[in-house]
mmCIF file of C-alpha atoms in Angstrom:
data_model
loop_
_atom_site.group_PDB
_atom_site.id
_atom_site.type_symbol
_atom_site.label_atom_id
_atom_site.label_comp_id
_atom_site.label_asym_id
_atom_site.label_seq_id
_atom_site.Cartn_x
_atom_site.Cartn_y
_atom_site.Cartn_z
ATOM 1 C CA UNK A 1 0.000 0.000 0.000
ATOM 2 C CA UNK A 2 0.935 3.774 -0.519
ATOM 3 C CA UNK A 3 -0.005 6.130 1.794
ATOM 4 C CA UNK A 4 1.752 9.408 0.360
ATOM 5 C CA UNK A 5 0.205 12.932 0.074
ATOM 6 C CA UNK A 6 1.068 12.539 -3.690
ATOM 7 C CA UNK A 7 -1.123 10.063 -4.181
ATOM 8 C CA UNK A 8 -3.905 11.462 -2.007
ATOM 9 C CA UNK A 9 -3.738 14.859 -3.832
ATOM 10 C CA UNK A 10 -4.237 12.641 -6.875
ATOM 11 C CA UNK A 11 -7.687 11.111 -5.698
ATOM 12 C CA UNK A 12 -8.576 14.943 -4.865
ATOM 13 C CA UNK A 13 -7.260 16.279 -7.818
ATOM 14 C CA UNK A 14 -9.551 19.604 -8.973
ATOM 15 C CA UNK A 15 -9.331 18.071 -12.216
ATOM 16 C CA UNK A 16 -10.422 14.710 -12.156
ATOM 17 C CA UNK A 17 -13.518 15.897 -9.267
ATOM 18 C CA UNK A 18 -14.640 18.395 -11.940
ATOM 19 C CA UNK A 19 -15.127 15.735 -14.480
ATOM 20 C CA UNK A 20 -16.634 13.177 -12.031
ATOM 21 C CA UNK A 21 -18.685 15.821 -10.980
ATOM 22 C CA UNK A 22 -20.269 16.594 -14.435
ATOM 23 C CA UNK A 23 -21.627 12.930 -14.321
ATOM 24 C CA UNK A 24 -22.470 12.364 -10.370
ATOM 25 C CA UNK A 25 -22.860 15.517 -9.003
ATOM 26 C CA UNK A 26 -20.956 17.378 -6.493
ATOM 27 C CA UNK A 27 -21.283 15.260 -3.343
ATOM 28 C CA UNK A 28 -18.706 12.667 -4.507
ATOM 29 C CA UNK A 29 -17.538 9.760 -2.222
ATOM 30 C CA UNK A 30 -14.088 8.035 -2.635
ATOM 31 C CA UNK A 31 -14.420 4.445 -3.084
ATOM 32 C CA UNK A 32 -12.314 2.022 -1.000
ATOM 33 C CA UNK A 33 -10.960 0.734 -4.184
ATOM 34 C CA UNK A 34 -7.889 3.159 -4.670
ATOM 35 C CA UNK A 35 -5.037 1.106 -6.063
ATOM 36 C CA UNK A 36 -1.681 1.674 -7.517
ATOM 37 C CA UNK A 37 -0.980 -1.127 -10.515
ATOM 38 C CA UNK A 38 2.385 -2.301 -11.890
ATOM 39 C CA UNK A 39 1.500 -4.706 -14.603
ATOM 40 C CA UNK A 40 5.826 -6.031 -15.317
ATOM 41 C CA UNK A 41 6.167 -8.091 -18.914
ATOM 42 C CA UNK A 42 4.825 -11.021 -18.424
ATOM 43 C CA UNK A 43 7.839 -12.987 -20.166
ATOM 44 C CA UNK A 44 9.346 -11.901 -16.462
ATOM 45 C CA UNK A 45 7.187 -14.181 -14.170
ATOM 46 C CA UNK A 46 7.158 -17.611 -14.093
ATOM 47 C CA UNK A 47 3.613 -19.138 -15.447
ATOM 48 C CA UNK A 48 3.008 -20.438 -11.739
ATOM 49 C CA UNK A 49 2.927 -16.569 -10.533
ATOM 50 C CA UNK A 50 0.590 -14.646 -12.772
ATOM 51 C CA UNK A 51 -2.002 -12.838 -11.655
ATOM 52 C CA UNK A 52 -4.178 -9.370 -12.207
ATOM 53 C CA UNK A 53 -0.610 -7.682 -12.024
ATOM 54 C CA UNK A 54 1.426 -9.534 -13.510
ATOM 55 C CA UNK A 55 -0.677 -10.984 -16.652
ATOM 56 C CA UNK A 56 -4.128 -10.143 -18.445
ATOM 57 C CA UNK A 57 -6.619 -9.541 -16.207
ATOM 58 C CA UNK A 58 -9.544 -11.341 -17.603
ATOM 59 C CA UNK A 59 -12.944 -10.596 -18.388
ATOM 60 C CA UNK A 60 -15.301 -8.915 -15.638
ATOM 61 C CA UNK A 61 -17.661 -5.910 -13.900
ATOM 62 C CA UNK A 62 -16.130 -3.712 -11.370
ATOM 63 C CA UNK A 63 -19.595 -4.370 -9.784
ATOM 64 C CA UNK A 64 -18.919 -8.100 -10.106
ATOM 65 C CA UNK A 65 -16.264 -8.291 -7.466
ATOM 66 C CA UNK A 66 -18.503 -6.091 -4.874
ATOM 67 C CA UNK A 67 -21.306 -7.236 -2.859
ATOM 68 C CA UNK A 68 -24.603 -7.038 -3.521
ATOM 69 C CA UNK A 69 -25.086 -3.510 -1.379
ATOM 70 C CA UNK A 70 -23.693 -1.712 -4.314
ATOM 71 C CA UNK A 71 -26.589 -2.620 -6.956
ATOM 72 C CA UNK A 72 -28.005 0.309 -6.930
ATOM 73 C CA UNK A 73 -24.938 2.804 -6.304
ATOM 74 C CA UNK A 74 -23.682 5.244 -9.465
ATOM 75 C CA UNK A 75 -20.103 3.830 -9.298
ATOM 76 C CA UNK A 76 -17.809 5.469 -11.633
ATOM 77 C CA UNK A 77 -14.702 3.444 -12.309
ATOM 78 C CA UNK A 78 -11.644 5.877 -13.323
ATOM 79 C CA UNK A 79 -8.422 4.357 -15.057
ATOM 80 C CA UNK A 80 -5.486 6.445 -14.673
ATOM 81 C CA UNK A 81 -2.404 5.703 -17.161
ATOM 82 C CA UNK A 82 1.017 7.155 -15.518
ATOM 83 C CA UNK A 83 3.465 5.537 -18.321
ATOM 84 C CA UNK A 84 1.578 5.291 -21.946
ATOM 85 C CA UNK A 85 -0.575 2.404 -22.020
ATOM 86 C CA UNK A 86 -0.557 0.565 -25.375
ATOM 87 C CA UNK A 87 -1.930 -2.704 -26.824
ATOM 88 C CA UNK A 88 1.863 -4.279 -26.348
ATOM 89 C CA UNK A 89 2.531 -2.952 -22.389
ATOM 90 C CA UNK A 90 -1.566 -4.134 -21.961
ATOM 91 C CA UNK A 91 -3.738 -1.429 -22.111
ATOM 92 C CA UNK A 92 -7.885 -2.133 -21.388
ATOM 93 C CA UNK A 93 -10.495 -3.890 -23.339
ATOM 94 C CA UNK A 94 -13.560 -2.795 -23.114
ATOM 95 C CA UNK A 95 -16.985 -3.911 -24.417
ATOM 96 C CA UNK A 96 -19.062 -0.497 -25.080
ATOM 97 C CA UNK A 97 -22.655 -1.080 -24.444
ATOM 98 C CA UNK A 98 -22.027 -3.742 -22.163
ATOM 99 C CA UNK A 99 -23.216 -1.984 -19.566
ATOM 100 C CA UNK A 100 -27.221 -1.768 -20.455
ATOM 101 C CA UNK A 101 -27.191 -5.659 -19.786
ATOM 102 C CA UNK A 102 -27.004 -5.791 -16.420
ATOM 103 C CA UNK A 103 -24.397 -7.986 -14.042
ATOM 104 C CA UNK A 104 -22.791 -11.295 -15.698
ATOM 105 C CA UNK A 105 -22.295 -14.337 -13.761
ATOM 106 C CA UNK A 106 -18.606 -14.533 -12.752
ATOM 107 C CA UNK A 107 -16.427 -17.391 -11.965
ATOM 108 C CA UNK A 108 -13.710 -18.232 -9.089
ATOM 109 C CA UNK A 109 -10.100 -18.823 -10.705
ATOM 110 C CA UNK A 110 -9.605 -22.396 -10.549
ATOM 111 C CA UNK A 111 -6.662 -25.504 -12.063
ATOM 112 C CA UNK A 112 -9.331 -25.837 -14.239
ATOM 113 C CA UNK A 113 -10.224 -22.770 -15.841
ATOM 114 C CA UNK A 114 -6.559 -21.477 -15.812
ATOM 115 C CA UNK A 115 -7.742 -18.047 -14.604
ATOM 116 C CA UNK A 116 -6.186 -15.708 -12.822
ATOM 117 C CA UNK A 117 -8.880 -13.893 -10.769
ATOM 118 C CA UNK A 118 -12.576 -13.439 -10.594
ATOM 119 C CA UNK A 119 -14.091 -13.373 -14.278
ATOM 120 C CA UNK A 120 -16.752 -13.410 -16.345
ATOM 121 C CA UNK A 121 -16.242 -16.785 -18.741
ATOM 122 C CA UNK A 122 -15.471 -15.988 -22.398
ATOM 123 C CA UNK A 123 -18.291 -17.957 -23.865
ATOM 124 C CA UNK A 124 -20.947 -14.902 -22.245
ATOM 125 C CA UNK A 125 -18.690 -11.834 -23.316
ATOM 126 C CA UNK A 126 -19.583 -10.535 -26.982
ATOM 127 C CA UNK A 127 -16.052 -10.428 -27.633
ATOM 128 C CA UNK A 128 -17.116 -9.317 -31.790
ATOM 129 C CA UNK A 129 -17.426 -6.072 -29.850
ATOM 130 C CA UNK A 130 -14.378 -5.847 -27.716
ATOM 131 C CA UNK A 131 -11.871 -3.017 -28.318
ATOM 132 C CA UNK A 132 -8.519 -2.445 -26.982
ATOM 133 C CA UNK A 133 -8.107 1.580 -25.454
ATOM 134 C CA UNK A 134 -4.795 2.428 -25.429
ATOM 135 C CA UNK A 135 -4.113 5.888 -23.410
ATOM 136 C CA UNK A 136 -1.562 9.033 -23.076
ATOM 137 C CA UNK A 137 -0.183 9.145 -19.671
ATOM 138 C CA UNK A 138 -2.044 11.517 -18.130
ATOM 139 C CA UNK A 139 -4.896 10.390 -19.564
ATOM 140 C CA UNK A 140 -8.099 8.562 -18.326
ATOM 141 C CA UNK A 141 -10.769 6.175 -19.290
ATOM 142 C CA UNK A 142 -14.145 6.567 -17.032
ATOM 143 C CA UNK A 143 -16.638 3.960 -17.187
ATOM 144 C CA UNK A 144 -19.750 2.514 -15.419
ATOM 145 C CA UNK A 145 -19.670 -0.047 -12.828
ATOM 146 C CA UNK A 146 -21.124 -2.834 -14.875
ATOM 147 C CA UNK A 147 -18.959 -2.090 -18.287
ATOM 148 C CA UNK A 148 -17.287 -5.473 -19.299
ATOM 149 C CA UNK A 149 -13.642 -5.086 -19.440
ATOM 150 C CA UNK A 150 -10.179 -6.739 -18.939
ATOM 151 C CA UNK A 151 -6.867 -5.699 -20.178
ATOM 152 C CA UNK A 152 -4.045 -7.585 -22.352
ATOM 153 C CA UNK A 153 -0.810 -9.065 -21.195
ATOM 154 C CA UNK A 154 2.216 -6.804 -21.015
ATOM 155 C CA UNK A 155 4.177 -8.601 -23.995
ATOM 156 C CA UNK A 156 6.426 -5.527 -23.928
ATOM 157 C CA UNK A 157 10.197 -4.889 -22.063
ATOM 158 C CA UNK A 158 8.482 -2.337 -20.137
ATOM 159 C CA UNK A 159 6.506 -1.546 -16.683
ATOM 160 C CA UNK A 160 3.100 -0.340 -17.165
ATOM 161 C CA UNK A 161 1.858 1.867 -14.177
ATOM 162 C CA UNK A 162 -1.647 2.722 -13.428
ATOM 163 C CA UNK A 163 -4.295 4.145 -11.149
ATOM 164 C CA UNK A 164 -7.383 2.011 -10.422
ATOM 165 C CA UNK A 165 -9.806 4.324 -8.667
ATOM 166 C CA UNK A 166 -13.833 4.622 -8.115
ATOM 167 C CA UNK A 167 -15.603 7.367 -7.063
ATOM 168 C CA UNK A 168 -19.626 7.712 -6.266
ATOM 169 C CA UNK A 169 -22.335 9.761 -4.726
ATOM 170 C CA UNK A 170 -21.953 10.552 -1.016
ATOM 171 C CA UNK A 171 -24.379 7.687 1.399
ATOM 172 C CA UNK A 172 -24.889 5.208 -1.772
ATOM 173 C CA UNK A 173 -23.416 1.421 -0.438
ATOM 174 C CA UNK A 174 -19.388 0.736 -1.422
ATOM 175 C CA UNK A 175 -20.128 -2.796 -1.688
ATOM 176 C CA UNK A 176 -16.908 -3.036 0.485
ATOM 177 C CA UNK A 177 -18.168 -2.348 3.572
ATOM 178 C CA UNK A 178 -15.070 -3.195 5.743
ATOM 179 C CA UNK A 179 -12.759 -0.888 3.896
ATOM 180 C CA UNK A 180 -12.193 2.627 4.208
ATOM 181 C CA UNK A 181 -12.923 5.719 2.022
ATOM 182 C CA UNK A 182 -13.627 9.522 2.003
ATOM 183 C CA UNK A 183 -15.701 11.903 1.162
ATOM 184 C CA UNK A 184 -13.627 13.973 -1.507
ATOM 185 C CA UNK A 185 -15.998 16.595 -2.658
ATOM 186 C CA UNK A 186 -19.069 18.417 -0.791
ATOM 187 C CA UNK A 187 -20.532 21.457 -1.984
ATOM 188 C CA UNK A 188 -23.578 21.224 0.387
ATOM 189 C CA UNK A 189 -21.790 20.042 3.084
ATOM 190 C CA UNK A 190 -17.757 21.025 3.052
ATOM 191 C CA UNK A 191 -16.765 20.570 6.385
ATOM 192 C CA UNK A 192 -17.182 17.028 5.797
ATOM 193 C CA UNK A 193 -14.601 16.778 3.141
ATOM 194 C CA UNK A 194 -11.311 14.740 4.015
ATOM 195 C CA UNK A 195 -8.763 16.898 3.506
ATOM 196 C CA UNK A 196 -5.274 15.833 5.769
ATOM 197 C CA UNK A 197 -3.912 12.613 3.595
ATOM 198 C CA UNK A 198 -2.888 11.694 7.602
ATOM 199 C CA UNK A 199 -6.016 10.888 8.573
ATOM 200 C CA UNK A 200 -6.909 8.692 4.972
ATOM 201 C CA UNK A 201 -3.481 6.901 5.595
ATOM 202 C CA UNK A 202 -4.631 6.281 9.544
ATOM 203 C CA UNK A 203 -7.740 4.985 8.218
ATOM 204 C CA UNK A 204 -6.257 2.066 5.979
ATOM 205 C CA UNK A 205 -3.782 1.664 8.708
ATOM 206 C CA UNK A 206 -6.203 0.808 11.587
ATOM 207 C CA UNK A 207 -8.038 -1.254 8.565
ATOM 208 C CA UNK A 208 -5.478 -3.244 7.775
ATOM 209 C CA UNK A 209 -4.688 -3.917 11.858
ATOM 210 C CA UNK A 210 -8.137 -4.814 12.582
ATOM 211 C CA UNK A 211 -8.502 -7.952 9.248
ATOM 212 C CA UNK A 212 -5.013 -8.618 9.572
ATOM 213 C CA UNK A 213 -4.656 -12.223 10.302
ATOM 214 C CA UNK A 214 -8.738 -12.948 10.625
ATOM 215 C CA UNK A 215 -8.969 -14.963 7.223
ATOM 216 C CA UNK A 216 -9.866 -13.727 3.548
ATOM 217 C CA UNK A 217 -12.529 -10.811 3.682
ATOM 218 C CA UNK A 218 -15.881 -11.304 1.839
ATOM 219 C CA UNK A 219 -16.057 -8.811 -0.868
ATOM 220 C CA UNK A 220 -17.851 -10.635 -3.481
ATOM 221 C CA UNK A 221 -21.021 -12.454 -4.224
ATOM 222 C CA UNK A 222 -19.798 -15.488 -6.124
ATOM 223 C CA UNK A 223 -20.143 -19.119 -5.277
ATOM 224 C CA UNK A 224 -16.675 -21.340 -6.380
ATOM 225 C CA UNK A 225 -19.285 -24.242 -6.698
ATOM 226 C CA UNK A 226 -21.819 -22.695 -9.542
ATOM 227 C CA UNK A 227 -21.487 -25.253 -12.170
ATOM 228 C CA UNK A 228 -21.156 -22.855 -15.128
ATOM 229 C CA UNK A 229 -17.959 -22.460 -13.733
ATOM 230 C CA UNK A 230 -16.224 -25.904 -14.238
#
């Protein structure tokens, strides 16, 4: 985890509020999904290793991997290239329109499947539609919460950096209830803004204390057994 001031003025950025803004309105809620990616070339990990950062990340719905709670919340999933992203370091698919059919099944990684993470199977993804969306650094890609995407392997000699970031309207469910965000914008309500990066960092700090050691969190509602899986 980073816990910098850099990268907390980055999920505050004027910028980037103004233009989730213009789609949520201005009482905008930080999602506890704020990660840093380094997706290396995949020739540089053994098979045995890969996963989301390391390899493709497969098919799937940011809403997919949250729990049921979130349904009805105006998630905005924002993609945030800091090196060039291109079809050979991995840049994302997408599948535009995907997101008027409401939620896909999704599938546990398993021997059998050879996956590396939660997905949507290949057989249910339109992929005559699929397009790759290679960015500027600097740039960003903003979709909706049930858009299918993945992204492509890093077949490059490169690093490929990203931000992986959601925001939302203030008091609508996170569908990860046991993790931390902020509220990052309030016009009606200002004082309530987070503002200190301290007192983010102490809140993924005393987070990470209290499910430390106390088994794998449930975030998801996805059962390993469903048989479409297999």
């Amino acid at each position: 985890m980073h816990l910098g001031p850099a990268f907390f003025n980055l999920l505050r950025s004027p910028r980037l509020l103004d233009t989730i803004e213009s789609v949520i309105g201005s009482e905008i809620y930080l999602h506890p999904l704020q990660v840093i990616r380094i997706k290396v070339p995949e020739k540089w990990v053994p098979e045995g290793y890969w996963d989301g950062m390391t390899a493709r990340v497969d098919w799937h719905q940011d809403l997919g991997v949250l729990l049921p709670e979130a349904d009805e919340s105006s998630i905005l999933s924002v993609w945030l290239p800091i090196t060039d992203a291109t079809v050979e370091n991995g840049c994302l698919m997408v599948v535009p329109g995907s997101h008027r059919d409401g939620l896909a099944l999704h599938c546990q990684p398993s021997a059998r499947n050879r996956k590396n993470m939660l997905h949507i199977p290949d057989q249910y993804v339109p992929l005559d539609r699929a397009i790759p969306v290679p960015l500027k650094r600097g740039g960003a890609l903003i979709f909706n919460r049930r858009m299918i995407h993945s992204s492509l392997p890093n077949t490059s000699d490169e690093l490929r950096w990203s931000f992986d970031l959601r925001y939302q309207p203030t008091g609508q469910p996170t569908g990860r209830p046991v993790l931390p965000g902020f509220v990052a914008r309030s016009k009606q309500h200002p004082q309530s803004e987070v503002r200190d990066y301290t007192i983010w960092a102490d809140q993924w700090r005393q987070a990470r204390s209290q499910h430390t050691g106390k088994g794998k969190l449930t975030i998801h509602r996805w059962d390993v057994d469903s048989p479409v899986c297999l």
